[in-house]
CSV table of C-alpha atoms in Angstrom, one decimal:
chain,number,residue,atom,x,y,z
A,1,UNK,CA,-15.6,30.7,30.3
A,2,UNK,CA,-17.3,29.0,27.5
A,3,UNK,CA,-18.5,25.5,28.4
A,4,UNK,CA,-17.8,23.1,25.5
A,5,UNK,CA,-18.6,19.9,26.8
A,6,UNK,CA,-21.8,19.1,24.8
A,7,UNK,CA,-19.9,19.9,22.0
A,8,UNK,CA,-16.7,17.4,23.1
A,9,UNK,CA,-19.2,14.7,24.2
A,10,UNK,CA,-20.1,14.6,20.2
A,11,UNK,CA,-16.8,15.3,18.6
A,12,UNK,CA,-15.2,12.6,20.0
A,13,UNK,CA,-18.0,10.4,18.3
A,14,UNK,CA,-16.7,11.9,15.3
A,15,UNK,CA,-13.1,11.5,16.2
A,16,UNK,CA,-13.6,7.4,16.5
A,17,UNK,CA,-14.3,7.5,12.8
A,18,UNK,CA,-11.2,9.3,12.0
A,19,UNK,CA,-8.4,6.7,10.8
A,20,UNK,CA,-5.7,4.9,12.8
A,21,UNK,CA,-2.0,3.9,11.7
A,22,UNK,CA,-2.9,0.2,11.0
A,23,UNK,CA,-5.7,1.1,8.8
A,24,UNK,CA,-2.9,3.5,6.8
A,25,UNK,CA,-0.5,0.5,6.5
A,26,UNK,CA,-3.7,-1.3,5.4
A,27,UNK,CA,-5.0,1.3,2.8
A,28,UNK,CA,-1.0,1.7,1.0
A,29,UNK,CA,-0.8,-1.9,0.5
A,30,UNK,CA,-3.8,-1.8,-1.8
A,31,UNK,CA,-3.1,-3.3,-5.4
A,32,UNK,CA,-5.1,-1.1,-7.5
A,33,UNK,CA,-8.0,1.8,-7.0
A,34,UNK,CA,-11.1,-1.0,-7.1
A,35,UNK,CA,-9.4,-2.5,-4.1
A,36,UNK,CA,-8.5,0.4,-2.3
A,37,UNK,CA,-12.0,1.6,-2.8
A,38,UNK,CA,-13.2,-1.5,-1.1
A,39,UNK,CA,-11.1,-0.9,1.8
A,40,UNK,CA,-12.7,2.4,2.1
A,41,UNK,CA,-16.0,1.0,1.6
A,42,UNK,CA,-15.8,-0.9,4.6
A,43,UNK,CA,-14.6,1.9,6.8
A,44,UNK,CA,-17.2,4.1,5.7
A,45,UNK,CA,-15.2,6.6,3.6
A,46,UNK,CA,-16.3,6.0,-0.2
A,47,UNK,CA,-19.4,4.1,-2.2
A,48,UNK,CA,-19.5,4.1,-5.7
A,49,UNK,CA,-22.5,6.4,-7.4
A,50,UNK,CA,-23.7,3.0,-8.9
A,51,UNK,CA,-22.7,-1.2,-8.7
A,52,UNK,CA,-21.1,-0.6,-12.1
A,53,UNK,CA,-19.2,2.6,-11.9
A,54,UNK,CA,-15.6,2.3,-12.0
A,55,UNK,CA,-13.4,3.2,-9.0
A,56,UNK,CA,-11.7,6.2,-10.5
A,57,UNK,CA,-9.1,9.0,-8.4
A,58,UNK,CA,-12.3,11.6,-8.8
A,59,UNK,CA,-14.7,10.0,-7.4
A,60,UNK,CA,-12.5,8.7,-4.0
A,61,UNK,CA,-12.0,12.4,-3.7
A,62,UNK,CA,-14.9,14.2,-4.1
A,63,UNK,CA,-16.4,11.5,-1.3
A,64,UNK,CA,-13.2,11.9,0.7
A,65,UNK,CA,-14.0,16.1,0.6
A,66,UNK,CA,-18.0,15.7,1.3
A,67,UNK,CA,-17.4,13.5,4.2
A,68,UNK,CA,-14.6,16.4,5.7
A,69,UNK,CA,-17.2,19.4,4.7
A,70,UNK,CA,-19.9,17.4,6.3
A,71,UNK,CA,-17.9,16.9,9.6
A,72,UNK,CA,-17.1,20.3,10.2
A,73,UNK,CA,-20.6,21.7,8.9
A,74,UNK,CA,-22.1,19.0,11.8
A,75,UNK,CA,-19.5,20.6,14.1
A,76,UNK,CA,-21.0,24.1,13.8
A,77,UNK,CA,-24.0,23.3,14.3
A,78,UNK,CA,-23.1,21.6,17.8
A,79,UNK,CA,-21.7,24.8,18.8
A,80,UNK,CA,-24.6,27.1,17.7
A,81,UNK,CA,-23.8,30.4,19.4
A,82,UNK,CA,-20.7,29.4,20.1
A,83,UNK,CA,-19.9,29.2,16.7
A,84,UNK,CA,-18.3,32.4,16.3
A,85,UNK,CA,-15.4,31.1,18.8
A,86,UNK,CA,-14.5,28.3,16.6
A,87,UNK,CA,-13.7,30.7,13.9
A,88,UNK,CA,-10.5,30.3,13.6
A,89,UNK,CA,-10.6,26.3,12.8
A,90,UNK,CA,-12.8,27.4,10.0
A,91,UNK,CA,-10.8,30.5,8.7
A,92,UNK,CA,-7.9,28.5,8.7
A,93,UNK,CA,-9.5,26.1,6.4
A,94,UNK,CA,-10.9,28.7,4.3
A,95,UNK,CA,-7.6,30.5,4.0
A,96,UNK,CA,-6.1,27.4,3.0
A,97,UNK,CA,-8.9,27.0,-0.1
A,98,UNK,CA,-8.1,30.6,-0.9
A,99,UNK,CA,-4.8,30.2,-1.7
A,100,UNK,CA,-5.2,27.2,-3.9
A,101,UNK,CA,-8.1,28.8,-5.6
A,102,UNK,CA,-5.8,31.9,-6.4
A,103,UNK,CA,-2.7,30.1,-7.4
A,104,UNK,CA,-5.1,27.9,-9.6
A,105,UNK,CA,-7.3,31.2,-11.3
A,106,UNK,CA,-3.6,32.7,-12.4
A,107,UNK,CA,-2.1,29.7,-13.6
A,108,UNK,CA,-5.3,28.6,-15.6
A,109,UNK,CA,-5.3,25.2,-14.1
A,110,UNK,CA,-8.5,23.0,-14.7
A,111,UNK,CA,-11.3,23.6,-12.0
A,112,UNK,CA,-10.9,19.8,-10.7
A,113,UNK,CA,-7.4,20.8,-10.0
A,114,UNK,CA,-8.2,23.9,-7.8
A,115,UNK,CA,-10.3,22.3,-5.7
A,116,UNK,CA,-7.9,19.1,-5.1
A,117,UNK,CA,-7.9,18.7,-0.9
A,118,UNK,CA,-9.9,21.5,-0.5
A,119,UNK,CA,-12.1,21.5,2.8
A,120,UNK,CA,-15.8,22.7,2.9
A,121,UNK,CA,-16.5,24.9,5.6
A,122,UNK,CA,-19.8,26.4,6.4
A,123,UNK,CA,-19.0,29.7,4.7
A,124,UNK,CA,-17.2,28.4,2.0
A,125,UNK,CA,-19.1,24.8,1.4
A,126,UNK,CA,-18.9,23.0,-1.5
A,127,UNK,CA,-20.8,23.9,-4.3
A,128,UNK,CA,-19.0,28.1,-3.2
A,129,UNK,CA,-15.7,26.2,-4.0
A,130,UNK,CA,-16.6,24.2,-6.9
A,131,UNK,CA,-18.2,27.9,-8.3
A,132,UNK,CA,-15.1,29.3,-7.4
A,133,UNK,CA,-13.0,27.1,-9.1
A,134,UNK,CA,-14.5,28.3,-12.2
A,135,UNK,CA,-13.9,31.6,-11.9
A,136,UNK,CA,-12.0,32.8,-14.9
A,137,UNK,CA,-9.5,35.1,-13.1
A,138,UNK,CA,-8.3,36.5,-10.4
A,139,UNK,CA,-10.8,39.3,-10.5
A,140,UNK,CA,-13.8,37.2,-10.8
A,141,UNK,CA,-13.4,35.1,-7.8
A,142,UNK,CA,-12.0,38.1,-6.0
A,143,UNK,CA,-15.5,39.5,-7.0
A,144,UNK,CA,-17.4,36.4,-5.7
A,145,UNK,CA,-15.9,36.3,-2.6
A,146,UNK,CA,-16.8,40.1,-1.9
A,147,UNK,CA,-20.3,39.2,-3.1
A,148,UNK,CA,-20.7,36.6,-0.8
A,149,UNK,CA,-19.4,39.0,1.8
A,150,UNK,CA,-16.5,36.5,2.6
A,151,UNK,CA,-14.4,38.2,5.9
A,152,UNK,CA,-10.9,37.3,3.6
A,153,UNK,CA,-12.2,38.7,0.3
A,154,UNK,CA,-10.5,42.1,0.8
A,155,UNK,CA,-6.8,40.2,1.3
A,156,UNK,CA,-7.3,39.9,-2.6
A,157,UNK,CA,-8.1,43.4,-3.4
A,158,UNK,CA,-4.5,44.8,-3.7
A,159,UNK,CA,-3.8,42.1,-6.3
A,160,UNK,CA,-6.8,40.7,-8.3
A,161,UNK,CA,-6.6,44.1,-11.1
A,162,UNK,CA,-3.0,43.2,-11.8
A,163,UNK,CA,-1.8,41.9,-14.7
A,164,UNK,CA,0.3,39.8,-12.8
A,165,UNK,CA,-1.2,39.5,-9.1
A,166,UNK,CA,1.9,38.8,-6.9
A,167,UNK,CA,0.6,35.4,-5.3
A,168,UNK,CA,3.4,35.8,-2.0
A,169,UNK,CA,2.0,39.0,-1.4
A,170,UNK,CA,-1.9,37.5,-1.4
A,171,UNK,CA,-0.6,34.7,1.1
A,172,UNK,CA,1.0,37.4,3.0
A,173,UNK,CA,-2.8,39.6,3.4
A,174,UNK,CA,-4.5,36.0,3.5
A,175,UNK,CA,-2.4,35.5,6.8
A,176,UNK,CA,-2.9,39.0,8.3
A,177,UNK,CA,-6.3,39.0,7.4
A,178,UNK,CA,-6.9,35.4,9.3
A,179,UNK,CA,-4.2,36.5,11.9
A,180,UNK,CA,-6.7,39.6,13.2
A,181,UNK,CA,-9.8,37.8,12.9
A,182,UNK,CA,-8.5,35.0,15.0
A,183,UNK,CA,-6.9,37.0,17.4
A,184,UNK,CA,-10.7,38.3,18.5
A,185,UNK,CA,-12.1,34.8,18.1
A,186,UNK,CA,-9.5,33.5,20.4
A,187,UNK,CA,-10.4,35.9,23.2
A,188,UNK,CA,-13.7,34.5,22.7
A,189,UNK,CA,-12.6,30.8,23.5
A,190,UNK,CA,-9.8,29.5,25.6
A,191,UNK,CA,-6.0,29.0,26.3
A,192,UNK,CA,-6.0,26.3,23.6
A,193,UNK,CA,-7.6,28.1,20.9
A,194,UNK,CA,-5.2,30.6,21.8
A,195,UNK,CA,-2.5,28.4,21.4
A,196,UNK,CA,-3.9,26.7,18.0
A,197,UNK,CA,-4.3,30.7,16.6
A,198,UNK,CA,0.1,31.6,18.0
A,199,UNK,CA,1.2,28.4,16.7
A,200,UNK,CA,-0.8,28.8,13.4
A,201,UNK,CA,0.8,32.4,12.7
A,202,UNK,CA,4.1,31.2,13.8
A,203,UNK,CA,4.3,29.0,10.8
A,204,UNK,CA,2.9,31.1,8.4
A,205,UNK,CA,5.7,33.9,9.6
A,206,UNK,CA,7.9,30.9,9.2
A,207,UNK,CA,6.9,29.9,5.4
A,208,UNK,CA,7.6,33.3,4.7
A,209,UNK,CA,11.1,33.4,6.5
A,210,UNK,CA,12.2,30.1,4.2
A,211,UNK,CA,10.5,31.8,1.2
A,212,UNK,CA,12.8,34.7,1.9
A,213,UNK,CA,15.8,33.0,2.5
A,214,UNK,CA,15.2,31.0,-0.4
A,215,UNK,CA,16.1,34.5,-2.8
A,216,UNK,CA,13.0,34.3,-4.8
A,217,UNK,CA,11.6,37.9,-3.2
A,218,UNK,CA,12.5,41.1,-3.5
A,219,UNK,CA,10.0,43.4,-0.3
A,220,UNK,CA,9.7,44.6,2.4
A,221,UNK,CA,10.2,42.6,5.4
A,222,UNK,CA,8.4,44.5,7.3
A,223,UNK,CA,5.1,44.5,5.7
A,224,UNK,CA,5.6,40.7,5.4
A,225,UNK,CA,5.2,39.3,9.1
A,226,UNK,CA,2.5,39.1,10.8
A,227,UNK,CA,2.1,39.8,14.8
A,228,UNK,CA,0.4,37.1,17.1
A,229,UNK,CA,2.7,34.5,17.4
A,230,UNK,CA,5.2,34.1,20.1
A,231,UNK,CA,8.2,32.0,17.7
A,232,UNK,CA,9.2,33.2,14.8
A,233,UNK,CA,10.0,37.5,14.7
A,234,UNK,CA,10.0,39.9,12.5
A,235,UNK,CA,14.1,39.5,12.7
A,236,UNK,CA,13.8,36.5,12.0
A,237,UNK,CA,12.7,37.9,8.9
A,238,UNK,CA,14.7,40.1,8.6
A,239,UNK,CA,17.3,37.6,8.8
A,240,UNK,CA,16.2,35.4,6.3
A,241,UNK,CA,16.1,38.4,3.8
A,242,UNK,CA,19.5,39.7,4.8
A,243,UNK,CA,21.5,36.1,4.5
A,244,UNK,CA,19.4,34.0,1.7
A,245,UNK,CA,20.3,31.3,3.2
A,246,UNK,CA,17.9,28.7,5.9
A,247,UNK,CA,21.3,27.7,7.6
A,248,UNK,CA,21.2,30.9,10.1
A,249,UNK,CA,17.5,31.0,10.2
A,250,UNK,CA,17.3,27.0,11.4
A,251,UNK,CA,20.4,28.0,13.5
A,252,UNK,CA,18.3,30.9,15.4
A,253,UNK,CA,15.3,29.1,15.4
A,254,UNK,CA,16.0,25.9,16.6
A,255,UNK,CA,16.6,26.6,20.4
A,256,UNK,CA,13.2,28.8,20.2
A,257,UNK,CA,11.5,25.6,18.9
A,258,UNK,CA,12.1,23.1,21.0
A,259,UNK,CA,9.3,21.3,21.9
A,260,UNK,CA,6.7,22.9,20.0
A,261,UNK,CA,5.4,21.6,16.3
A,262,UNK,CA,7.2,24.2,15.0
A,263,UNK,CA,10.1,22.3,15.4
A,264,UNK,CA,9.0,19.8,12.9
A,265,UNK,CA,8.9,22.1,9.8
A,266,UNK,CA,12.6,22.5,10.1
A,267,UNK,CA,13.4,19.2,9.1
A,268,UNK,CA,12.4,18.5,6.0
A,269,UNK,CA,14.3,15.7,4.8
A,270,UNK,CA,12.1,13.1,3.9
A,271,UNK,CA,8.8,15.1,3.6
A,272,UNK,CA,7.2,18.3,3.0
A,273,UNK,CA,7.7,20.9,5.8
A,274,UNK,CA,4.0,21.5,6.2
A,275,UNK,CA,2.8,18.0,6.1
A,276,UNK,CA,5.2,17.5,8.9
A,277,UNK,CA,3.9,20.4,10.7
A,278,UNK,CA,0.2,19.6,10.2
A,279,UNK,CA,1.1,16.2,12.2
A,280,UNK,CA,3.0,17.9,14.7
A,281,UNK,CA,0.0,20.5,15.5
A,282,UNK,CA,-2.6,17.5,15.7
A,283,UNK,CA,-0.3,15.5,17.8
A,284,UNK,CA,0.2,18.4,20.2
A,285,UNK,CA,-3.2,19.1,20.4
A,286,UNK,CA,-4.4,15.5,21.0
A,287,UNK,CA,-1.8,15.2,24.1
A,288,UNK,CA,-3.5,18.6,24.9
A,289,UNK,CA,-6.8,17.3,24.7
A,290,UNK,CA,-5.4,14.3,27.2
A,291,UNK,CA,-4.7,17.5,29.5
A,292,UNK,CA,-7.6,19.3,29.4
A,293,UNK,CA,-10.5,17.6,28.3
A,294,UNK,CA,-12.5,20.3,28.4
A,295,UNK,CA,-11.3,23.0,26.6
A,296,UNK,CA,-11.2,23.2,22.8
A,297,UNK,CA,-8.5,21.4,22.5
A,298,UNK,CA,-10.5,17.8,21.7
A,299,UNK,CA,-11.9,20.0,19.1
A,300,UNK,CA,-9.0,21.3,17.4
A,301,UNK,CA,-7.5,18.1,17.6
A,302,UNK,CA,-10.1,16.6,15.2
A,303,UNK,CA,-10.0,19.4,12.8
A,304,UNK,CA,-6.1,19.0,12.8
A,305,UNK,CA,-6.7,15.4,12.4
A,306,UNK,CA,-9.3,15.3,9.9
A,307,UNK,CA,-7.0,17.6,7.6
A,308,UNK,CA,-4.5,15.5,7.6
A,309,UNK,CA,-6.8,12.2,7.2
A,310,UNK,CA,-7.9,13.9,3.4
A,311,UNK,CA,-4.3,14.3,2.7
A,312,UNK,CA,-3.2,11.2,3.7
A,313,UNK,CA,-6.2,9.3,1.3
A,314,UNK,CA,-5.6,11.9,-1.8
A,315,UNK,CA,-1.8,11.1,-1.4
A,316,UNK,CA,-2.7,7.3,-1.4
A,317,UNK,CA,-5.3,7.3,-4.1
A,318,UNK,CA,-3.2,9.3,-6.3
A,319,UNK,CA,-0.2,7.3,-5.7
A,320,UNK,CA,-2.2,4.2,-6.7
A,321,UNK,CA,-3.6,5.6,-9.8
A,322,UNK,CA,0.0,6.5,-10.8
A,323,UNK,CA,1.4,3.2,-10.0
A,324,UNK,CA,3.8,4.4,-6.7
A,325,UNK,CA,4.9,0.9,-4.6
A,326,UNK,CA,3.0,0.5,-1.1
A,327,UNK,CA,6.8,1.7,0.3
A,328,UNK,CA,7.0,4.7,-1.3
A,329,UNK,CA,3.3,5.7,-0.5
A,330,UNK,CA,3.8,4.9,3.0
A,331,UNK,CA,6.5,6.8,3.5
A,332,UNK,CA,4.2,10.0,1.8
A,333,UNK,CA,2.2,10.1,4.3
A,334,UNK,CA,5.1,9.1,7.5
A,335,UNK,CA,3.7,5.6,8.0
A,336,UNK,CA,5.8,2.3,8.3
A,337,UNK,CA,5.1,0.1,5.1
């Protein structure tokens, strides 16, 4: 068994930078972006390029992103060899990049905009994703990825020469792809990196079940899920496709569930399904961490954590810059006002 405690010793340094619920409340009552940028002066998150440069939605981010990238580039350089075994975390991210990348190359969205809440890792840091973001197509940034010898390049191959690249179908590869390198990374690492890579497929199996029961697709189930998780089936699928409807997939589901953060993307009410999933996984894996101190847990925990921290301060600053009440900001991100 790997021994990770060097490694924990230092992440929970990094962890105790990581914000808390009253500095949330703190940040959403901000009146405009000069004193919000204050507020993250003083905690360490933002500093302006110069004493006269306005406080603008641009600049919080790109300091918001750096300070993520940097984290996790710090973090794999604690593990060294060990590196490899914390694949997944960084796949994850990467996959994650990917997928706004593409989505942004086929709709011709501005290269700021592609790169919005996307995470530096050390394969993809972020000058990769800011040349990325510039890519013209889907082609070209296919073509950089394979240059750069990226493991998930090929999950764009099918699609990138089409005239019109059928994006459910790349998130479909970009989750098979990650699915079988994390499954070999996980047998590298421990019972909770095993657990972060079942849980992780089990929602992606589960977007695409509420994609599917949504109508909007027209496949093959079959070639659609994706095997490593221990939740959501293939019938599941199956179902979703058959019915078009979430009521009997939610009904089938919810027993199955219970007790895992899986359980918090079926209720959707008042946020985003994944946004309350990403809170679910990093609470689970910060009681884990509780558990077993040892294990990666503590370190899956922060990345879980520190993914939702950048979400948390883009969905602030933005709602600032667009004039949202502290309330309604608040309740973005699942904090009391």
């Amino acid at each position: 068994m790997t021994d990770w405690g060097d490694v924990i010793a230092r992440v929970r340094g990094l962890a105790g930078q990581l914000l808390e619920p009253g500095d949330w409340r703190a940040l959403c009552a901000s009146r405009d972006l000069e004193g919000l940028g204050v507020q993250l002066a003083s905690r360490g998150v933002f500093s302006r390029a110069s004493a006269d440069a306005p406080t603008t939605p641009l600049a919080i981010e790109l300091a918001v992103r750096r300070r993520a990238g940097a984290r996790l580039r710090i973090l794999a350089r604690w593990a060294g060899p060990r590196v490899s075994a914390l694949a997944p975390i960084f796949d994850d991210e990467d996959r994650r990049s990917l997928r706004a990348l593409v989505r942004g190359a086929v709709a011709g969205v501005s290269a700021a905009e592609r790169v919005s809440g996307l995470i530096a890792t050390p394969s993809l840091p972020i000058r990769a994703l800011d040349t990325l973001s510039e890519a013209p197509d889907l082609d070209a940034l296919r073509a950089l990825l394979a240059l750069w010898r990226h493991p998930l390049a090929p999950a764009l191959s099918g699609e990138a020469a089409r005239a019109h690249p059928d994006l459910f179908r790349i998130d479909c590869e970009l989750a098979r792809r990650f699915a079988a390198r994390a499954a070999e990374a996980a047998r590298r690492a421990d019972a909770a990196m095993a657990r972060f890579v079942s849980l992780t497929i089990d929602l992606e199996n589960l977007w695409t079940a509420l994609a599917l029961a949504d109508g909007r697709f027209d496949v093959d189930v079959g070639r659609l899920f994706v095997p490593g998780g221990t939740i959501v089936t293939a019938d599941d699928l199956a179902v979703s496709a058959q019915t078009r409807t979430t009521v009997a997939l939610v009904a089938g589901l919810r027993p199955r569930v219970a007790h895992t953060p899986v359980a918090a993307a079926l209720d959707a009410a008042d946020r985003p399904r994944e946004e309350r999933a990403l809170d679910a996984m990093a609470s689970a894996f910060r009681r884990d961490a509780l558990r077993d101190p040892l294990s990666t847990a503590p370190i899956i925990a922060f990345a879980l954590r520190q993914r939702a921290e950048v979400r948390n301060l883009l969905h602030i600053t933005w709602g600032i810059a667009l004039g949202a009440t502290s309330r309604h900001i608040a309740r973005a991100i699942g904090v009391a006002a």
